[in-house]
Short mmCIF file of C-alpha atoms and ligand atoms in Angstrom, two decimals:
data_model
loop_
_atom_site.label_atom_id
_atom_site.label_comp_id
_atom_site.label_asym_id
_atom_site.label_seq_id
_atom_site.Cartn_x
_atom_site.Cartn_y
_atom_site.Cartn_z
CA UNK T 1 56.95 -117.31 45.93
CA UNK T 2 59.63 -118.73 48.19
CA UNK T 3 60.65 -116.12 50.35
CA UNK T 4 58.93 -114.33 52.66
CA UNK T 5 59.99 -111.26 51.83
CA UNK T 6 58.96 -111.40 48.57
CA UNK T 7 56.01 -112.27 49.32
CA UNK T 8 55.17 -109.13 51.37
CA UNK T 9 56.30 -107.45 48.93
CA UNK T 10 44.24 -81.11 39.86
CA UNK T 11 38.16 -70.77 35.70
CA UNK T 12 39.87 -68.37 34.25
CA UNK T 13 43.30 -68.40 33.29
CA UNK T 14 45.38 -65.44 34.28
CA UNK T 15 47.88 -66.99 31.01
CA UNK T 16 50.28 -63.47 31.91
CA UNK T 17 50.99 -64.52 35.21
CA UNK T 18 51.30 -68.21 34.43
CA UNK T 19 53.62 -67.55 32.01
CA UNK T 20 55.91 -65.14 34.50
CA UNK T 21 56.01 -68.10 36.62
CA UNK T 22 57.04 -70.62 34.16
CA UNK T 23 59.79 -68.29 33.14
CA UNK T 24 61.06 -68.07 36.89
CA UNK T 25 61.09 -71.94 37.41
CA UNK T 26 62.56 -72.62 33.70
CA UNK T 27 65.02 -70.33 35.30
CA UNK T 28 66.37 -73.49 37.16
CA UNK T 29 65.55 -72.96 41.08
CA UNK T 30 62.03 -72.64 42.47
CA UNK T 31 60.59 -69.82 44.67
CA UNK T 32 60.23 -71.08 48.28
CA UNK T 33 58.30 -69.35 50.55
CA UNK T 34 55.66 -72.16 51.97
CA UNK T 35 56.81 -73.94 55.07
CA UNK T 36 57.46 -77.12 53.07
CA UNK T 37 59.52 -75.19 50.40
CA UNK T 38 56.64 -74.72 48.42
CA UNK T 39 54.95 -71.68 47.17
CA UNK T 40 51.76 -70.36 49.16
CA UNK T 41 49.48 -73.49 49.24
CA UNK T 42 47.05 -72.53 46.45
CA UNK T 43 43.48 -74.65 48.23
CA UNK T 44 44.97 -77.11 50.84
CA UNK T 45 41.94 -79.58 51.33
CA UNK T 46 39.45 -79.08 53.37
CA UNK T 47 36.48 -81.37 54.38
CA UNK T 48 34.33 -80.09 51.59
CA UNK T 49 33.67 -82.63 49.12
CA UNK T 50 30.22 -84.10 48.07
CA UNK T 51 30.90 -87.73 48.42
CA UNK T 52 27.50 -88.33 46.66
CA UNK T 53 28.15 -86.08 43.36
CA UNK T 54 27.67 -87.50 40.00
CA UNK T 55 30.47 -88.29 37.89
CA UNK T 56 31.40 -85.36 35.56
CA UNK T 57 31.82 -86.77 31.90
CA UNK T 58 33.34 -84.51 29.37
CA UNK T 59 36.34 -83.70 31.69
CA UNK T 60 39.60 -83.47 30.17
CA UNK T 61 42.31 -85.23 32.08
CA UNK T 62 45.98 -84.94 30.71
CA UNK T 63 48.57 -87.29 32.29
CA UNK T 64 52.23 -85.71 33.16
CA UNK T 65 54.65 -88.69 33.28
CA UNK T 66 58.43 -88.45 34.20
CA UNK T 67 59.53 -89.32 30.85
CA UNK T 68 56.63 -90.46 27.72
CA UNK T 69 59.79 -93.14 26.05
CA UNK T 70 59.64 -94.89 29.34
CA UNK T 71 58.02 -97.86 28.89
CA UNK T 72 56.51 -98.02 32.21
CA UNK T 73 54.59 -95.03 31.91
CA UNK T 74 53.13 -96.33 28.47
CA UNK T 75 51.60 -99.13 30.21
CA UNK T 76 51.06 -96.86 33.73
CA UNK T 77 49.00 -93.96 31.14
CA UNK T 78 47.22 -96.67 29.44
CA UNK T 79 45.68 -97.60 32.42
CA UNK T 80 44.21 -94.20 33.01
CA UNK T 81 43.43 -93.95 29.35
CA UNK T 82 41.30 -96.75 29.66
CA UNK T 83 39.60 -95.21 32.65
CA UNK T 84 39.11 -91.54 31.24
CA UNK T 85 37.56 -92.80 28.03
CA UNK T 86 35.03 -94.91 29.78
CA UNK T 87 34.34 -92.12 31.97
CA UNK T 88 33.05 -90.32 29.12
CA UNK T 89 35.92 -88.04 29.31
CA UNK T 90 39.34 -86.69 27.33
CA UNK T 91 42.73 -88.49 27.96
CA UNK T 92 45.78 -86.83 26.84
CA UNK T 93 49.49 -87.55 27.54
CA UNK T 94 52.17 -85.26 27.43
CA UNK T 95 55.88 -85.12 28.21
CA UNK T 96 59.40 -85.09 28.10
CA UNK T 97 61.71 -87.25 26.48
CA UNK T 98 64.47 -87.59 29.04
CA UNK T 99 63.56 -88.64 33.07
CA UNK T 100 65.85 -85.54 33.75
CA UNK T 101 63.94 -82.66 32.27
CA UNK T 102 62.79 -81.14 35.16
CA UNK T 103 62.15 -77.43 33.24
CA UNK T 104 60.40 -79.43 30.55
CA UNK T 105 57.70 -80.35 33.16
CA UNK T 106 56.87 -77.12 34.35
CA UNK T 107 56.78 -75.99 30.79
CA UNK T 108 54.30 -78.42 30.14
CA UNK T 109 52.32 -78.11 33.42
CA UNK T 110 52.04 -74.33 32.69
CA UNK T 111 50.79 -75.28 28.87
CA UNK T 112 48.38 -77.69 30.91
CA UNK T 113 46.87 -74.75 32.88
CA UNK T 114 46.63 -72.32 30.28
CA UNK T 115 44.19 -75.10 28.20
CA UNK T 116 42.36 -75.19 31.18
CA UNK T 117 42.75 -78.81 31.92
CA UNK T 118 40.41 -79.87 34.22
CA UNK T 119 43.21 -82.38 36.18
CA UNK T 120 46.58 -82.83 35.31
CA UNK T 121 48.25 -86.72 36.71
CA UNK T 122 51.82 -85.92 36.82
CA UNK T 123 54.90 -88.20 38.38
CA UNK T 124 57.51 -85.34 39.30
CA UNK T 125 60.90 -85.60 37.93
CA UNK T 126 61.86 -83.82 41.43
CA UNK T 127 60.04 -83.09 44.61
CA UNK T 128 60.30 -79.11 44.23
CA UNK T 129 60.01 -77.98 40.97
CA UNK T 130 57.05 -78.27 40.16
CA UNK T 131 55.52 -76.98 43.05
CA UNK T 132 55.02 -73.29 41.87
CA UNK T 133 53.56 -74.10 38.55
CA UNK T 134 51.42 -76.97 39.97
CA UNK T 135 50.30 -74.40 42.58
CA UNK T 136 49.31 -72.00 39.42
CA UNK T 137 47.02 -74.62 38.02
CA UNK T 138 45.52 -75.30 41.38
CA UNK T 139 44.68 -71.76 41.84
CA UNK T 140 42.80 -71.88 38.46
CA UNK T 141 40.93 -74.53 39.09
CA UNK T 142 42.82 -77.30 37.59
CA UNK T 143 42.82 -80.37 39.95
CA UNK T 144 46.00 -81.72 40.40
CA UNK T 145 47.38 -86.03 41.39
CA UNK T 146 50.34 -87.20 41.35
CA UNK T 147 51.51 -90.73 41.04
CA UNK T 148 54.47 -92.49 41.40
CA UNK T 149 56.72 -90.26 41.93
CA UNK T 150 55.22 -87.14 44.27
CA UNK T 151 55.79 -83.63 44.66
CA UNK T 152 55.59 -81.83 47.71
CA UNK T 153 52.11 -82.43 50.04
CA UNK T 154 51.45 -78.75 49.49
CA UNK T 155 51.81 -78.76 45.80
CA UNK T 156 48.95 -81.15 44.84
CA UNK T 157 45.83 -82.36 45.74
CA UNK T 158 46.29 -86.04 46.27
CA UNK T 159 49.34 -88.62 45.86
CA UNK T 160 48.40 -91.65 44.14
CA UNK T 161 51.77 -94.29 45.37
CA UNK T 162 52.31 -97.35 43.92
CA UNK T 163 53.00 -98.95 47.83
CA UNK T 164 54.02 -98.01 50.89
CA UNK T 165 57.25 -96.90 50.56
CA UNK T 166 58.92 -98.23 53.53
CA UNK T 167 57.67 -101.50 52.76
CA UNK T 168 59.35 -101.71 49.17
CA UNK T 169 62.86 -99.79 50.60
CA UNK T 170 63.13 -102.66 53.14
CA UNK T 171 61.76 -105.08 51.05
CA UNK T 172 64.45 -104.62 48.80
CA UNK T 173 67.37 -104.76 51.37
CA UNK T 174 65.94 -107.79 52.63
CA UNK T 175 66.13 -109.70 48.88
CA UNK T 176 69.46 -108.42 48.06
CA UNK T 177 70.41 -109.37 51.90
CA UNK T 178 69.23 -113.56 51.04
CA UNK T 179 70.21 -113.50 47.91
CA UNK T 180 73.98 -112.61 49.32
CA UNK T 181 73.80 -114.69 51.96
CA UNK T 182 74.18 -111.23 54.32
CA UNK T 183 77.68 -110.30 53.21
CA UNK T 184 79.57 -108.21 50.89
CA UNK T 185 79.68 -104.87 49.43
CA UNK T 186 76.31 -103.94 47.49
CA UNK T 187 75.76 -101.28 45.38
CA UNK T 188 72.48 -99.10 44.27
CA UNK T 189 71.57 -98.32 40.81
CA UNK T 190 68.56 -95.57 40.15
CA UNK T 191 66.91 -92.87 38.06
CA UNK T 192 67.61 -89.51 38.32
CA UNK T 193 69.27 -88.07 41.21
CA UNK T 194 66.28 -85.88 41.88
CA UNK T 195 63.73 -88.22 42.00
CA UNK T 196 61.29 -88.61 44.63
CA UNK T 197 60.24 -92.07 44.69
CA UNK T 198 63.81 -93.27 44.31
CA UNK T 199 64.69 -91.26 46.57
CA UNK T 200 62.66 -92.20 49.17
CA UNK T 201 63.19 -95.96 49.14
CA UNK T 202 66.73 -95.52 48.96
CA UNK T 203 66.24 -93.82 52.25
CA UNK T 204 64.22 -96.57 54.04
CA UNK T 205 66.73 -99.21 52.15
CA UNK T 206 69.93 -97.05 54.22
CA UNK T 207 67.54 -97.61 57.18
CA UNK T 208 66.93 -101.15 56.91
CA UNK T 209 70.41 -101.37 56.46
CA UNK T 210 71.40 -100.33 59.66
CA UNK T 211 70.00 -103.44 61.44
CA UNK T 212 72.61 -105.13 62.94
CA UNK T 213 71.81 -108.68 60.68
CA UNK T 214 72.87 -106.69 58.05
CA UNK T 215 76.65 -105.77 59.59
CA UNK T 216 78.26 -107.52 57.35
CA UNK T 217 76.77 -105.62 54.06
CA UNK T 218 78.57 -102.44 53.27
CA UNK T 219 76.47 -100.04 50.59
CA UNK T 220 79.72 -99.02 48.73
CA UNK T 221 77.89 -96.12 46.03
CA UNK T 222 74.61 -95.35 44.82
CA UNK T 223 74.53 -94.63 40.89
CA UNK T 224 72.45 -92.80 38.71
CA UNK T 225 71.23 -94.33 35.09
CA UNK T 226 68.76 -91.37 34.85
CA UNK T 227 66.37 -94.10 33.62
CA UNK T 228 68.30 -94.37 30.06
CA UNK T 229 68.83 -97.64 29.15
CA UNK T 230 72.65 -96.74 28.01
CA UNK T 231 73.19 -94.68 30.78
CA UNK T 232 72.48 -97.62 33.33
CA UNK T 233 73.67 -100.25 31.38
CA UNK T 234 77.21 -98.20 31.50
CA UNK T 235 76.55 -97.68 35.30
CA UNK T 236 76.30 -101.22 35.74
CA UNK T 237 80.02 -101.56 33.96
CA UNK T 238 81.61 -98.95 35.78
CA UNK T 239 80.34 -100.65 39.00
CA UNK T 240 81.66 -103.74 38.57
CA UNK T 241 85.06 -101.68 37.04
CA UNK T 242 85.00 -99.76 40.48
CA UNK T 243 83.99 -102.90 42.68
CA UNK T 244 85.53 -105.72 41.62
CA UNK T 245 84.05 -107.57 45.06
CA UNK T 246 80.36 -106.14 44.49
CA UNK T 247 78.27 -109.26 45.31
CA UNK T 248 74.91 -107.50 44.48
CA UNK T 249 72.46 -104.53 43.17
CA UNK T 250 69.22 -103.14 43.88
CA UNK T 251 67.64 -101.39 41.23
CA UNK T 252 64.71 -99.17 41.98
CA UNK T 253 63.89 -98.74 38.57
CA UNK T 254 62.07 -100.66 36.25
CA UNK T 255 64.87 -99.37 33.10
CA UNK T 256 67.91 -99.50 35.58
CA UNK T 257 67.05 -102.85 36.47
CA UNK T 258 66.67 -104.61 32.81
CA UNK T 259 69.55 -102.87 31.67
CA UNK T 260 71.58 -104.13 34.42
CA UNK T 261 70.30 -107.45 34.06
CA UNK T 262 71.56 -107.18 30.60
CA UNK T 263 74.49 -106.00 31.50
CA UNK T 264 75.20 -109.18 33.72
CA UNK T 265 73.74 -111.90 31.57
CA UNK T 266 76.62 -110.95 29.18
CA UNK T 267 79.42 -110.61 31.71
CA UNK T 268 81.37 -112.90 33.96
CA UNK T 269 79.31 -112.25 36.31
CA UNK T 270 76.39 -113.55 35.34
CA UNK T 271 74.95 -115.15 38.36
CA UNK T 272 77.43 -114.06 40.66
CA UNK T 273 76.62 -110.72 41.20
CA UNK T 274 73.16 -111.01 42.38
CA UNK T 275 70.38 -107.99 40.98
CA UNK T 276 66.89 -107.27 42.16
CA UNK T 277 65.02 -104.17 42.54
CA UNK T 278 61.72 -103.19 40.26
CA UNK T 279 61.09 -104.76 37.00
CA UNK T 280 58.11 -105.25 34.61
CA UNK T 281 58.10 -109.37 34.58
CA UNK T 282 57.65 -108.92 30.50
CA UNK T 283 61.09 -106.59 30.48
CA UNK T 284 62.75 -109.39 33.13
CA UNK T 285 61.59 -113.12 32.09
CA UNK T 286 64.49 -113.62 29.80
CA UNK T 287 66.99 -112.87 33.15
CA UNK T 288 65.34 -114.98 35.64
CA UNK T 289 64.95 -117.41 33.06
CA UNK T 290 68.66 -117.45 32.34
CA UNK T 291 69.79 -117.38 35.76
CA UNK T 292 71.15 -113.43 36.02
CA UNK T 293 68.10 -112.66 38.58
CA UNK T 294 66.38 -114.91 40.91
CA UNK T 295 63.72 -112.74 42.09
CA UNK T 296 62.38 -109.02 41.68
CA UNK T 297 58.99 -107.03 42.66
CA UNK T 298 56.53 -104.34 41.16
CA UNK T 299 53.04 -103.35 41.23
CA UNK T 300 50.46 -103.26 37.88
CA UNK T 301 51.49 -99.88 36.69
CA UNK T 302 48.46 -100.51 34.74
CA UNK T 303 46.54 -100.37 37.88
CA UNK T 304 48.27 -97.23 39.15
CA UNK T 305 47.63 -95.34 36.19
CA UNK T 306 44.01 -96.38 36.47
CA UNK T 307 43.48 -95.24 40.11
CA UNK T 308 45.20 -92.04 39.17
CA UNK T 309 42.28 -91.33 36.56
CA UNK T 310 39.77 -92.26 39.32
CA UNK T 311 41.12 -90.02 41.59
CA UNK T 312 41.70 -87.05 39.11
CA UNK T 313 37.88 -87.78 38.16
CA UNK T 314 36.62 -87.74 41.82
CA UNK T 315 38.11 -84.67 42.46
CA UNK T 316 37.02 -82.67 39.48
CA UNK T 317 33.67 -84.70 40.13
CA UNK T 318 33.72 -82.72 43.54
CA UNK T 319 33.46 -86.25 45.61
CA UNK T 320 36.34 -85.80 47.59
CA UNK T 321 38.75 -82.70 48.17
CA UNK T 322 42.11 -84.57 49.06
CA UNK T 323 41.55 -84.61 52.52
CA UNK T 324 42.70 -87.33 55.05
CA UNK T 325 39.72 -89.54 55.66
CA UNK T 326 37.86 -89.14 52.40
CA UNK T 327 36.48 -92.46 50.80
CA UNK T 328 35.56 -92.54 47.22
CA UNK T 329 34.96 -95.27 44.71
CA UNK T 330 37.27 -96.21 41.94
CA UNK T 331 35.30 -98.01 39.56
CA UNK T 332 35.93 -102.11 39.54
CA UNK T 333 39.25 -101.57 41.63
CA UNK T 334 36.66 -100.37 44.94
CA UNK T 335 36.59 -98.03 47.65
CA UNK T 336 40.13 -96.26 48.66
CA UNK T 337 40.47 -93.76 51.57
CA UNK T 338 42.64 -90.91 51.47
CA UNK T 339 45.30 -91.31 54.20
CA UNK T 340 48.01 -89.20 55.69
CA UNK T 341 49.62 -86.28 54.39
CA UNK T 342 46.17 -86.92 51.44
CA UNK T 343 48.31 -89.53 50.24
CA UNK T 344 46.05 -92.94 48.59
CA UNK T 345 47.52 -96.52 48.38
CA UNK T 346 47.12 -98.88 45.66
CA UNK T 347 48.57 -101.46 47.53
CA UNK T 348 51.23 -104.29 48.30
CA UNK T 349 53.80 -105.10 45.13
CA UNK T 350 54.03 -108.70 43.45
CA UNK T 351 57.05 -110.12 44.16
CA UNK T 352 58.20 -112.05 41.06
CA UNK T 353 60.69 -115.15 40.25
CA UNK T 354 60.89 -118.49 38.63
CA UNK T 355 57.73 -119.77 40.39
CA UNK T 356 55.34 -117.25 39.03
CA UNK T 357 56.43 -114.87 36.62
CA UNK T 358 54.57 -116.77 33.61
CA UNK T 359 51.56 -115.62 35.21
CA UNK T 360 52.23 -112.09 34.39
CA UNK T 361 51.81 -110.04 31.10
CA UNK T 362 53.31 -106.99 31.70
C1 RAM Y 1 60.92 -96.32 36.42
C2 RAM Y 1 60.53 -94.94 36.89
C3 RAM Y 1 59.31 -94.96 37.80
C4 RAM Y 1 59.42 -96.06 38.84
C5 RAM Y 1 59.64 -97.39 38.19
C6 RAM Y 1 59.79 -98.48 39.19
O1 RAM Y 1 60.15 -96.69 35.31
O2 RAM Y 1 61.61 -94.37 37.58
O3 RAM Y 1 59.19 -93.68 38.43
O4 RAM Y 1 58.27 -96.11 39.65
O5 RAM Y 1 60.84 -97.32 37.42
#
């Protein structure tokens, strides 16, 4: 890499009750009572976990993703397919369709419970929704991660994130910021307007963008491709439609950012409106290749997929509870602790560009 910053870069199933619950959150709003907006925390962690137990086999572990045509979750799921299996256990994927479908999940979550999972992985679509249903399964005994994209700390057992998210928000400001030369109007293109790990790098990114060697950047809109590939790439277009002057984009979002870059590479702009964000380096090649992006980042989702398994397997193992300070074992990929707010880190992204992408197969 040439830059720095790139560089840094889940008994007895009481089904009646379930299904009451679903009914109230397909309803559209979620009950909040807990002091997060949550429901009553079903089992916060505690300290008691058997870092020592055996590895159940014969668990079944069902993955949740935001959307199953997403491309980045087929690679993210196979990751924890791969782990599952080994494990001696059941994998099993289901999900929506569309990265908006926020009743669809807690219809699915509630069908998750009622089978008697034994942990559910699931990236939330939005922070809230879930939380009720989520808290369901909990309360019968269903373990329950999330990764990539989290739900509130009282909804789940552990967060499995990609990176720290400040890190990639200011990360991101500081590419688009070089790449600019540290002037002109930018513009943000991501998922769905609810979701949580968008959302919170687009937060740290508005922070980062405060610093004063950034005066001369204005953040003129932040739009929503909803993680369609159409939707985004027509984003893109009405950005440059709205913004004649844009000089770049940050796309959090591994389909906002291809079809952006697609967008450019056939447009006049076409390495003059500069793009980064997150990208899959198999989805982006043909860009940096042609000149439309000079440099992007992401982590394996591969590899977050797999610690997800590990970590839905520990805890229905009984090794670790969720709480802050736990250490457990994830196979070949070692020892992780669980830090603040029981959240686990798989690490720093790759920061990709001419110089290194052909290392990368994914
Ligand atoms: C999309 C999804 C996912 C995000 C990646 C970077 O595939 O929105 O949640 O982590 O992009």
């Amino acid at each position: 890499m040439r830059t720095a910053p790139a560089r840094r870069i889940a008994a007895a199933v009481a089904v009646v009750s379930v299904v009451a619950l679903g009914t109230a959150a397909c309803g559209g709003t979620t009950k909040k009572s807990g002091a997060d907006g949550s429901s009553a925390p079903a089992a916060a962690p505690t300290a008691s976990a058997d870092p020592s137990a055996s590895v159940k086999k014969g668990l079944t572990i069902a993955y949740l993703p935001k959307a199953v045509n997403n491309p980045y979750f087929t690679i993210s799921d196979g990751g924890g397919k791969k782990v599952v299996e080994a494990a001696g256990s059941t994998y099993k994927e289901v999900g929506t369709s569309s990265g908006t479908d926020t009743a669809g999940q807690v219809s699915y979550v509630n069908t998750l419970t009622q089978q008697q999972v034994d942990a559910i992985a699931v990236s939330a679509q939005d922070p809230g929704a879930l939380c009720t249903a989520l808290n369901q399964a909990r309360k019968n005994g269903v373990k329950v991660v999330t990764y990539d994209s989290d739900t509130k700390a009282g909804c789940r057992d552990v967060f499995v994130s990609q990176a720290g998210s400040e890190d990639l928000g200011r990360t991101e400001v500081q590419l688009i910021a070089q790449q600019i030369g540290n002037k002109g109007q930018i513009a943000i293109l991501s998922a769905a307007q609810t979701a949580t790990n968008q959302n919170t790098w687009i937060g740290f990114m508005k922070d980062e963008l405060k610093k004063p060697e950034y005066k001369d950047i204005q953040l003129v809109k932040v739009a929503y491709g909803n993680d369609d590939a159409q939707q985004s790439f027509q984003q893109t277009q009405g950005l440059l439609q709205q913004y004649p002057n844009l000089k770049g984009i940050i796309s959090p979002t591994t389909v906002g950012i291809k079809a952006a870059a697609q967008y450019l590479s056939g447009s006049k702009y076409k390495g003059k409106v500069r793009l980064t964000g997150l990208g899959t380096p198999n989805d982006m090649r043909a860009y940096v290749t042609d000149g439309t992006v000079q440099s992007f980042e992401l982590w394996d989702p591969a590899k977050l997929g797999a610690l997800a398994a590990h970590t839905a397997i520990a805890l229905a193992s009984g090794q670790i509870s969720g709480a802050p300070g736990q250490t457990y074992t994830a196979g070949d990929m070692g020892s992780f602790t669980i830090g603040q707010d029981s959240t686990v880190v798989l690490g720093k992204p790759t920061g990709f560009d001419k110089s290194n992408i052909g290392q990368y197969d994914f």
